[in-house]
Structures are given as C-alpha cells and as structure tokens.
mmCIF file of C-alpha atoms in Angstrom:
data_model
loop_
_atom_site.group_PDB
_atom_site.id
_atom_site.type_symbol
_atom_site.label_atom_id
_atom_site.label_comp_id
_atom_site.label_asym_id
_atom_site.label_seq_id
_atom_site.Cartn_x
_atom_site.Cartn_y
_atom_site.Cartn_z
ATOM 1 C CA UNK A 1 11.905 -9.527 -80.887
ATOM 2 C CA UNK A 2 9.653 -11.712 -78.752
ATOM 3 C CA UNK A 3 8.799 -8.800 -76.438
ATOM 4 C CA UNK A 4 8.143 -6.503 -79.402
ATOM 5 C CA UNK A 5 5.772 -9.049 -80.962
ATOM 6 C CA UNK A 6 3.945 -9.486 -77.664
ATOM 7 C CA UNK A 7 3.250 -5.756 -77.472
ATOM 8 C CA UNK A 8 0.788 -6.231 -80.326
ATOM 9 C CA UNK A 9 -1.402 -8.349 -78.045
ATOM 10 C CA UNK A 10 -2.181 -5.313 -75.843
ATOM 11 C CA UNK A 11 -0.884 -6.839 -72.614
ATOM 12 C CA UNK A 12 -1.924 -4.802 -69.573
ATOM 13 C CA UNK A 13 0.487 -6.282 -67.022
ATOM 14 C CA UNK A 14 2.206 -3.640 -64.874
ATOM 15 C CA UNK A 15 4.737 -2.583 -63.654
ATOM 16 C CA UNK A 16 7.517 -3.243 -66.197
ATOM 17 C CA UNK A 17 9.335 -5.690 -63.909
ATOM 18 C CA UNK A 18 6.204 -7.800 -63.555
ATOM 19 C CA UNK A 19 5.571 -7.628 -67.316
ATOM 20 C CA UNK A 20 9.152 -8.712 -68.006
ATOM 21 C CA UNK A 21 8.820 -11.703 -65.671
ATOM 22 C CA UNK A 22 5.481 -12.626 -67.261
ATOM 23 C CA UNK A 23 6.870 -12.446 -70.801
ATOM 24 C CA UNK A 24 9.970 -14.410 -69.850
ATOM 25 C CA UNK A 25 7.864 -17.155 -68.275
ATOM 26 C CA UNK A 26 5.585 -17.227 -71.328
ATOM 27 C CA UNK A 27 8.590 -17.355 -73.656
ATOM 28 C CA UNK A 28 10.138 -20.261 -71.736
ATOM 29 C CA UNK A 29 6.834 -22.200 -71.726
ATOM 30 C CA UNK A 30 6.386 -21.756 -75.463
ATOM 31 C CA UNK A 31 9.953 -22.811 -76.227
ATOM 32 C CA UNK A 32 9.662 -25.849 -73.963
ATOM 33 C CA UNK A 33 6.386 -26.870 -75.611
ATOM 34 C CA UNK A 34 7.920 -26.447 -79.051
ATOM 35 C CA UNK A 35 10.962 -28.500 -78.089
ATOM 36 C CA UNK A 36 8.758 -31.165 -76.495
ATOM 37 C CA UNK A 37 6.549 -31.483 -79.575
ATOM 38 C CA UNK A 38 9.522 -31.489 -81.948
ATOM 39 C CA UNK A 39 11.265 -34.249 -80.016
ATOM 40 C CA UNK A 40 8.376 -36.537 -79.087
ATOM 41 C CA UNK A 41 9.661 -39.274 -81.365
ATOM 42 C CA UNK A 42 13.140 -39.108 -79.786
ATOM 43 C CA UNK A 43 11.856 -39.071 -76.210
ATOM 44 C CA UNK A 44 9.246 -41.812 -76.655
ATOM 45 C CA UNK A 45 10.280 -44.764 -78.887
ATOM 46 C CA UNK A 46 6.784 -46.292 -78.761
ATOM 47 C CA UNK A 47 5.270 -43.048 -80.032
ATOM 48 C CA UNK A 48 7.923 -42.930 -82.735
ATOM 49 C CA UNK A 49 6.982 -46.458 -83.817
ATOM 50 C CA UNK A 50 3.310 -45.462 -84.056
ATOM 51 C CA UNK A 51 4.174 -42.385 -86.141
ATOM 52 C CA UNK A 52 6.387 -44.456 -88.445
ATOM 53 C CA UNK A 53 3.600 -46.978 -88.886
ATOM 54 C CA UNK A 54 1.166 -44.153 -89.647
ATOM 55 C CA UNK A 55 3.521 -42.634 -92.233
ATOM 56 C CA UNK A 56 4.140 -46.033 -93.827
ATOM 57 C CA UNK A 57 0.387 -46.612 -93.941
ATOM 58 C CA UNK A 58 -0.207 -43.306 -95.726
ATOM 59 C CA UNK A 59 2.584 -44.064 -98.175
ATOM 60 C CA UNK A 60 1.177 -47.519 -98.890
ATOM 61 C CA UNK A 61 -2.316 -46.067 -99.309
ATOM 62 C CA UNK A 62 -1.055 -43.509 -101.840
ATOM 63 C CA UNK A 63 0.818 -46.203 -103.764
ATOM 64 C CA UNK A 64 -2.185 -48.541 -103.789
ATOM 65 C CA UNK A 65 -4.419 -45.690 -104.946
ATOM 66 C CA UNK A 66 -2.056 -44.863 -107.813
ATOM 67 C CA UNK A 67 -0.960 -48.339 -108.878
ATOM 68 C CA UNK A 68 -4.130 -50.355 -108.282
ATOM 69 C CA UNK A 69 -7.418 -48.737 -107.228
ATOM 70 C CA UNK A 70 -7.422 -45.762 -109.591
ATOM 71 C CA UNK A 71 -5.955 -47.789 -112.432
ATOM 72 C CA UNK A 72 -8.649 -50.455 -112.122
ATOM 73 C CA UNK A 73 -11.310 -47.760 -112.610
ATOM 74 C CA UNK A 74 -9.703 -45.851 -115.479
ATOM 75 C CA UNK A 75 -7.830 -48.535 -117.438
ATOM 76 C CA UNK A 76 -10.811 -49.600 -119.572
ATOM 77 C CA UNK A 77 -8.685 -51.468 -122.122
ATOM 78 C CA UNK A 78 -6.897 -53.392 -119.381
ATOM 79 C CA UNK A 79 -10.223 -54.224 -117.718
ATOM 80 C CA UNK A 80 -11.697 -55.491 -121.002
ATOM 81 C CA UNK A 81 -8.618 -57.608 -121.668
ATOM 82 C CA UNK A 82 -8.783 -59.044 -118.131
ATOM 83 C CA UNK A 83 -12.513 -59.782 -118.573
ATOM 84 C CA UNK A 84 -11.835 -61.790 -121.721
ATOM 85 C CA UNK A 85 -9.390 -64.028 -119.842
ATOM 86 C CA UNK A 86 -11.628 -64.668 -116.804
ATOM 87 C CA UNK A 87 -15.223 -64.220 -118.025
ATOM 88 C CA UNK A 88 -16.009 -67.895 -117.398
ATOM 89 C CA UNK A 89 -15.909 -67.008 -113.680
ATOM 90 C CA UNK A 90 -19.071 -64.904 -114.050
ATOM 91 C CA UNK A 91 -21.855 -67.220 -115.269
ATOM 92 C CA UNK A 92 -25.598 -66.707 -115.321
ATOM 93 C CA UNK A 93 -27.754 -69.632 -114.251
ATOM 94 C CA UNK A 94 -30.984 -70.145 -116.233
ATOM 95 C CA UNK A 95 -33.208 -67.117 -115.647
ATOM 96 C CA UNK A 96 -36.870 -66.254 -115.955
ATOM 97 C CA UNK A 97 -38.890 -63.065 -116.098
ATOM 98 C CA UNK A 98 -41.797 -63.860 -113.824
ATOM 99 C CA UNK A 99 -44.597 -62.875 -111.489
ATOM 100 C CA UNK A 100 -44.957 -64.808 -108.240
ATOM 101 C CA UNK A 101 -48.109 -64.567 -106.112
ATOM 102 C CA UNK A 102 -48.164 -66.052 -102.617
ATOM 103 C CA UNK A 103 -50.549 -66.436 -99.695
ATOM 104 C CA UNK A 104 -50.957 -68.416 -96.507
ATOM 105 C CA UNK A 105 -54.653 -68.873 -97.359
ATOM 106 C CA UNK A 106 -55.816 -71.491 -99.843
ATOM 107 C CA UNK A 107 -59.051 -69.663 -100.724
ATOM 108 C CA UNK A 108 -57.191 -66.384 -101.342
ATOM 109 C CA UNK A 109 -54.648 -67.982 -103.694
ATOM 110 C CA UNK A 110 -57.471 -69.696 -105.610
ATOM 111 C CA UNK A 111 -59.199 -66.349 -106.082
ATOM 112 C CA UNK A 112 -55.890 -64.844 -107.198
ATOM 113 C CA UNK A 113 -55.451 -67.606 -109.800
ATOM 114 C CA UNK A 114 -58.912 -66.944 -111.225
ATOM 115 C CA UNK A 115 -58.225 -63.207 -111.474
ATOM 116 C CA UNK A 116 -54.788 -63.805 -113.022
ATOM 117 C CA UNK A 117 -56.340 -66.042 -115.687
ATOM 118 C CA UNK A 118 -58.860 -63.272 -116.386
ATOM 119 C CA UNK A 119 -56.016 -60.878 -117.184
ATOM 120 C CA UNK A 120 -55.815 -58.937 -113.911
ATOM 121 C CA UNK A 121 -52.401 -57.441 -113.074
ATOM 122 C CA UNK A 122 -50.681 -58.216 -109.776
ATOM 123 C CA UNK A 123 -51.491 -54.695 -108.532
ATOM 124 C CA UNK A 124 -55.175 -55.137 -109.410
ATOM 125 C CA UNK A 125 -55.279 -58.569 -107.754
ATOM 126 C CA UNK A 126 -53.791 -57.228 -104.530
ATOM 127 C CA UNK A 127 -56.121 -54.242 -104.561
ATOM 128 C CA UNK A 128 -59.095 -56.582 -104.911
ATOM 129 C CA UNK A 129 -58.081 -59.211 -102.346
ATOM 130 C CA UNK A 130 -56.126 -57.220 -99.755
ATOM 131 C CA UNK A 131 -57.503 -54.785 -97.202
ATOM 132 C CA UNK A 132 -56.230 -52.542 -94.429
ATOM 133 C CA UNK A 133 -57.003 -55.319 -91.980
ATOM 134 C CA UNK A 134 -55.416 -58.221 -93.861
ATOM 135 C CA UNK A 135 -52.737 -58.786 -96.509
ATOM 136 C CA UNK A 136 -54.010 -61.931 -98.221
ATOM 137 C CA UNK A 137 -51.861 -61.810 -101.360
ATOM 138 C CA UNK A 138 -48.198 -60.871 -101.780
ATOM 139 C CA UNK A 139 -46.330 -60.532 -105.059
ATOM 140 C CA UNK A 140 -42.775 -60.663 -106.379
ATOM 141 C CA UNK A 141 -41.863 -59.587 -109.913
ATOM 142 C CA UNK A 142 -38.646 -59.417 -111.889
ATOM 143 C CA UNK A 143 -35.981 -61.503 -113.590
ATOM 144 C CA UNK A 144 -34.518 -64.190 -111.343
ATOM 145 C CA UNK A 145 -31.897 -66.921 -111.608
ATOM 146 C CA UNK A 146 -32.881 -70.468 -110.783
ATOM 147 C CA UNK A 147 -32.199 -71.112 -107.127
ATOM 148 C CA UNK A 148 -32.682 -67.454 -106.153
ATOM 149 C CA UNK A 149 -33.464 -67.111 -102.454
ATOM 150 C CA UNK A 150 -36.498 -64.925 -103.241
ATOM 151 C CA UNK A 151 -38.183 -67.854 -105.015
ATOM 152 C CA UNK A 152 -39.698 -71.085 -103.667
ATOM 153 C CA UNK A 153 -37.427 -74.070 -104.197
ATOM 154 C CA UNK A 154 -39.869 -76.111 -106.282
ATOM 155 C CA UNK A 155 -40.771 -73.401 -108.803
ATOM 156 C CA UNK A 156 -40.505 -74.486 -112.454
ATOM 157 C CA UNK A 157 -39.188 -72.159 -115.156
ATOM 158 C CA UNK A 158 -41.799 -73.021 -117.808
ATOM 159 C CA UNK A 159 -43.475 -70.226 -119.759
ATOM 160 C CA UNK A 160 -47.107 -69.768 -118.733
ATOM 161 C CA UNK A 161 -49.149 -69.770 -115.534
ATOM 162 C CA UNK A 162 -48.541 -72.602 -113.093
ATOM 163 C CA UNK A 163 -51.022 -74.505 -111.002
ATOM 164 C CA UNK A 164 -51.151 -73.682 -107.310
ATOM 165 C CA UNK A 165 -48.291 -75.298 -105.399
ATOM 166 C CA UNK A 166 -47.375 -75.246 -101.727
ATOM 167 C CA UNK A 167 -44.056 -74.881 -99.941
ATOM 168 C CA UNK A 168 -43.923 -74.569 -96.174
ATOM 169 C CA UNK A 169 -46.820 -72.447 -94.959
ATOM 170 C CA UNK A 170 -47.328 -70.662 -98.289
ATOM 171 C CA UNK A 171 -49.333 -71.316 -101.428
ATOM 172 C CA UNK A 172 -47.838 -70.049 -104.693
ATOM 173 C CA UNK A 173 -48.713 -69.254 -108.294
ATOM 174 C CA UNK A 174 -46.008 -68.413 -110.804
ATOM 175 C CA UNK A 175 -46.522 -66.762 -114.183
ATOM 176 C CA UNK A 176 -43.409 -67.108 -116.336
ATOM 177 C CA UNK A 177 -43.323 -64.509 -119.123
ATOM 178 C CA UNK A 178 -40.018 -65.564 -120.689
ATOM 179 C CA UNK A 179 -36.869 -67.553 -119.954
ATOM 180 C CA UNK A 180 -33.181 -66.995 -120.581
ATOM 181 C CA UNK A 181 -30.637 -69.823 -120.877
ATOM 182 C CA UNK A 182 -27.498 -70.115 -118.790
ATOM 183 C CA UNK A 183 -24.652 -68.018 -120.119
ATOM 184 C CA UNK A 184 -21.788 -65.670 -119.388
ATOM 185 C CA UNK A 185 -22.435 -62.258 -117.853
ATOM 186 C CA UNK A 186 -21.435 -59.261 -119.935
ATOM 187 C CA UNK A 187 -18.730 -56.953 -118.650
ATOM 188 C CA UNK A 188 -21.346 -54.449 -117.466
ATOM 189 C CA UNK A 189 -23.389 -57.141 -115.712
ATOM 190 C CA UNK A 190 -20.419 -58.312 -113.617
ATOM 191 C CA UNK A 191 -18.518 -55.024 -113.446
ATOM 192 C CA UNK A 192 -18.480 -54.661 -109.652
ATOM 193 C CA UNK A 193 -17.057 -58.143 -109.033
ATOM 194 C CA UNK A 194 -14.818 -57.836 -112.097
ATOM 195 C CA UNK A 195 -13.193 -54.606 -110.871
ATOM 196 C CA UNK A 196 -12.577 -56.182 -107.468
ATOM 197 C CA UNK A 197 -10.904 -59.201 -109.105
ATOM 198 C CA UNK A 198 -8.920 -56.910 -111.424
ATOM 199 C CA UNK A 199 -7.616 -54.982 -108.413
ATOM 200 C CA UNK A 200 -6.397 -58.229 -106.851
ATOM 201 C CA UNK A 201 -4.780 -59.181 -110.169
ATOM 202 C CA UNK A 202 -2.996 -55.809 -110.404
ATOM 203 C CA UNK A 203 -1.856 -56.046 -106.779
ATOM 204 C CA UNK A 204 -0.413 -59.538 -107.256
ATOM 205 C CA UNK A 205 1.498 -58.418 -110.356
ATOM 206 C CA UNK A 206 2.700 -55.253 -108.629
ATOM 207 C CA UNK A 207 3.998 -57.183 -105.607
ATOM 208 C CA UNK A 208 5.684 -59.722 -107.903
ATOM 209 C CA UNK A 209 7.439 -56.906 -109.800
ATOM 210 C CA UNK A 210 8.585 -55.312 -106.525
ATOM 211 C CA UNK A 211 10.036 -58.617 -105.341
ATOM 212 C CA UNK A 212 11.993 -58.919 -108.588
ATOM 213 C CA UNK A 213 13.303 -55.363 -108.352
ATOM 214 C CA UNK A 214 14.066 -55.203 -104.629
ATOM 215 C CA UNK A 215 15.719 -57.987 -102.662
ATOM 216 C CA UNK A 216 14.412 -58.223 -99.103
ATOM 217 C CA UNK A 217 16.958 -59.204 -96.460
ATOM 218 C CA UNK A 218 16.207 -59.792 -92.795
ATOM 219 C CA UNK A 219 18.690 -58.990 -90.079
ATOM 220 C CA UNK A 220 18.760 -62.080 -87.878
ATOM 221 C CA UNK A 221 20.102 -60.088 -84.931
ATOM 222 C CA UNK A 222 17.273 -57.562 -85.092
ATOM 223 C CA UNK A 223 14.753 -60.311 -85.727
ATOM 224 C CA UNK A 224 15.814 -62.135 -82.556
ATOM 225 C CA UNK A 225 15.735 -58.840 -80.665
ATOM 226 C CA UNK A 226 12.145 -58.216 -81.717
ATOM 227 C CA UNK A 227 11.172 -61.761 -80.758
ATOM 228 C CA UNK A 228 12.572 -61.235 -77.255
ATOM 229 C CA UNK A 229 10.708 -57.941 -76.899
ATOM 230 C CA UNK A 230 7.436 -59.565 -77.916
ATOM 231 C CA UNK A 231 7.888 -62.313 -75.321
ATOM 232 C CA UNK A 232 8.181 -59.806 -72.475
#
C-alpha cells in the first residue's frame, strides 16, 4: 500500500531495484519519525512534565474562563448584588468642574486673569497669549477629585475665579464652575474595578467549594522524593 501511494507522487527513480531501496528507506524514516514523535513523553520525562504542565494550564484556563471571567461579565444580577455589598469601597472624594490656567510668567498669568474676567474662553486666551515661538499659557479642564495629581496641591474648590497663586515654578488661576460632594461611585463609574473584585470573589468561592468537595492528600514519599530532586 505504501508503494502504491507513493506512485502518485510521480517518482522518477530508476531502475526498480533503486526505487525499491529508496521507498524502503523513506518508509523506515517516516515510521521512525512517527514512533519518535508519538513516544516523546515516554522517552523524555522532562518533556513529559512540560507537556503535562501545559495541558493542566489549558484546562485551568478553560475552567477559569467558564467559572469566573465569563461569568463576571455576563452575570449582571450577581454583579449588582455584589456591588451593593461592597460599594463603600468605591468612594468619590469631593470633586469640581473647573478650568485651570498656568504659566511660568507672572505677566502672562496676569493678562490671562484679565481676559478670563472679561469672558474669554481658555482657547481664546491661549490663542491671544501664545505664539509659535512661546507657549505662555497652558490650560487644564474637566471634573477632578480633590488631591488629583493633575492639580496644584493648594487649589481651593470654591465656585468662582480664584486670585493668582503660585506653586513651585508655576503661577495658577482656577475657575470653579461647580462642585460635587464626596459620595459613592455608581456601578457604571466603578465598573472596571468592580468586575476585577467580583472575579476575585468568584474565584475565592469556587476554590472554597472545590476544597469542600475534593479532599487533597499528599503522598509523603513522593513529596520527599521531589524535595531530593530539587536539591540536586
């Protein structure tokens, strides 16, 4: 059968005796390679250990995907219930919706304050005071928590436009549009961190259930054997 199948490959080896020897050698090589590949784990214990570890890893990954990761994304009722029990872990500090103007130049920040009091927007102020050669005014806008790293440490969350104040090498003006008190983040506001915590919660419960269902016993003889091997 092997020789018949090889005829389909249009071999041009002649005469017949030479072709027979060639096919026999090819057949032996293929069978040896097949046997070698099929018995790698028997011939090489270290390779077998690596393969077992790989298989166990894939199995664990599949189980984690099914029991924890996928469930944490699709179990909306479970996630909401978990949020209600732990929502105190996700607080907002006092926040403010604000505009912050900054400059290393005292005269530039004074001009910016005058323009701001005249009703100029941050974009208009920068367009008026900055040039291709020099950036005299920088701005930061958005809603920030107190203590945010993007803000100067001595900023005050009081609605209105502040006086010029200095911190380090920079002069600042803050315009606070509105403030928000400290509170608890909604589920959507903390969803990323919440899902991560929910996954840990599911994993802990899953492991606890497995320990109840399956008793783990350690063979002292094998344990000592492994210890000796590791010391070599």
